[in-house]
Amino acid sequence: MEERSVPKPHLIKTPVHKIPIGEAVKKPDGHYSLRIKKPKGSEYEELSLDHLISMVVTEADSQPGIEQAPHPEGAAANQ
């Protein structure tokens, strides 16, 4: 019996604490997406980088007057 192995996805992780984010995907039309798996499930969702950036900007701007200072570990990683 021939076994077929499904290649393990290469996950993008945060630079400091190596928290898994998702799998990088390039669509046939040339757009880039992030494939994210639902925890404790088998469902995946693909989120375009354009949409992700838009979501981050919208959410950050929806709370005026609140600016977060950089975390010490983030500052060290950028040096």
C-alpha positions as a printed NumPy array, in Angstrom:
array([[  0.   ,   0.   ,   0.   ],
       [  1.396,   3.37 ,  -1.025],
       [  1.299,   6.154,   1.538],
       [  0.866,   9.721,   0.414],
       [  2.065,  12.319,   2.822],
       [  0.528,  15.742,   2.864],
       [  3.264,  18.368,   3.042],
       [  3.306,  20.183,   6.367],
       [  2.573,  23.891,   5.876],
       [  5.372,  26.328,   6.606],
       [  3.854,  28.679,   9.176],
       [  4.787,  32.311,   9.551],
       [  5.586,  33.061,  13.192],
       [  6.067,  36.255,  15.159],
       [  9.728,  37.283,  15.377],
       [ 10.153,  37.441,  19.152],
       [  8.02 ,  34.728,  20.751],
       [  7.546,  32.557,  17.627],
       [  3.736,  32.59 ,  17.881],
       [  2.257,  30.869,  14.791],
       [  0.171,  33.201,  12.627],
       [ -0.603,  31.302,   9.445],
       [  0.669,  30.018,   6.134],
       [  1.799,  32.372,   3.367],
       [ -0.126,  31.841,   0.111],
       [  0.28 ,  33.364,  -3.354],
       [ -2.936,  33.213,  -5.36 ],
       [ -2.959,  32.477,  -9.115],
       [ -3.849,  36.142,  -9.746],
       [ -0.635,  37.239,  -7.978],
       [ -2.22 ,  38.481,  -4.738],
       [ -0.811,  37.351,  -1.402],
       [ -2.895,  35.911,   1.416],
       [ -2.525,  34.413,   4.836],
       [ -4.145,  30.996,   5.344],
       [ -5.252,  30.714,   8.971],
       [ -6.455,  27.501,  10.624],
       [ -9.189,  27.589,  13.225],
       [ -7.806,  26.344,  16.564],
       [ -9.005,  22.879,  17.518],
       [-10.705,  22.406,  14.178],
       [-10.069,  21.611,  10.553],
       [-11.435,  24.832,   9.037],
       [ -9.159,  27.268,   7.211],
       [ -9.731,  30.832,   6.124],
       [ -7.683,  32.807,   3.623],
       [ -7.264,  36.487,   4.352],
       [ -5.698,  38.776,   1.761],
       [ -2.903,  41.01 ,   3.018],
       [ -4.809,  44.043,   1.729],
       [ -7.808,  43.069,   3.858],
       [ -5.62 ,  42.307,   6.889],
       [ -3.899,  45.702,   6.701],
       [ -7.254,  47.428,   6.283],
       [ -8.625,  45.616,   9.352],
       [ -5.604,  46.591,  11.472],
       [ -5.754,  50.264,  10.429],
       [ -9.522,  50.473,  10.923],
       [ -9.384,  48.893,  14.378],
       [ -6.408,  51.004,  15.514],
       [ -8.061,  54.207,  14.288],
       [-11.418,  53.358,  15.879],
       [ -9.948,  54.009,  19.338],
       [ -8.705,  57.621,  19.144],
       [ -6.358,  58.828,  21.832],
       [ -5.063,  55.365,  22.669],
       [ -1.526,  54.791,  21.471],
       [  0.471,  51.842,  22.642],
       [  4.091,  52.261,  23.583],
       [  6.445,  49.686,  22.062],
       [  7.056,  46.646,  24.219],
       [ 10.645,  46.179,  25.409],
       [ 11.062,  42.827,  23.605],
       [  9.845,  44.396,  20.345],
       [ 12.348,  47.207,  20.659],
       [ 15.194,  44.764,  21.26 ],
       [ 14.259,  42.732,  18.193],
       [ 14.464,  45.815,  15.974],
       [ 18.017,  46.724,  17.005]])
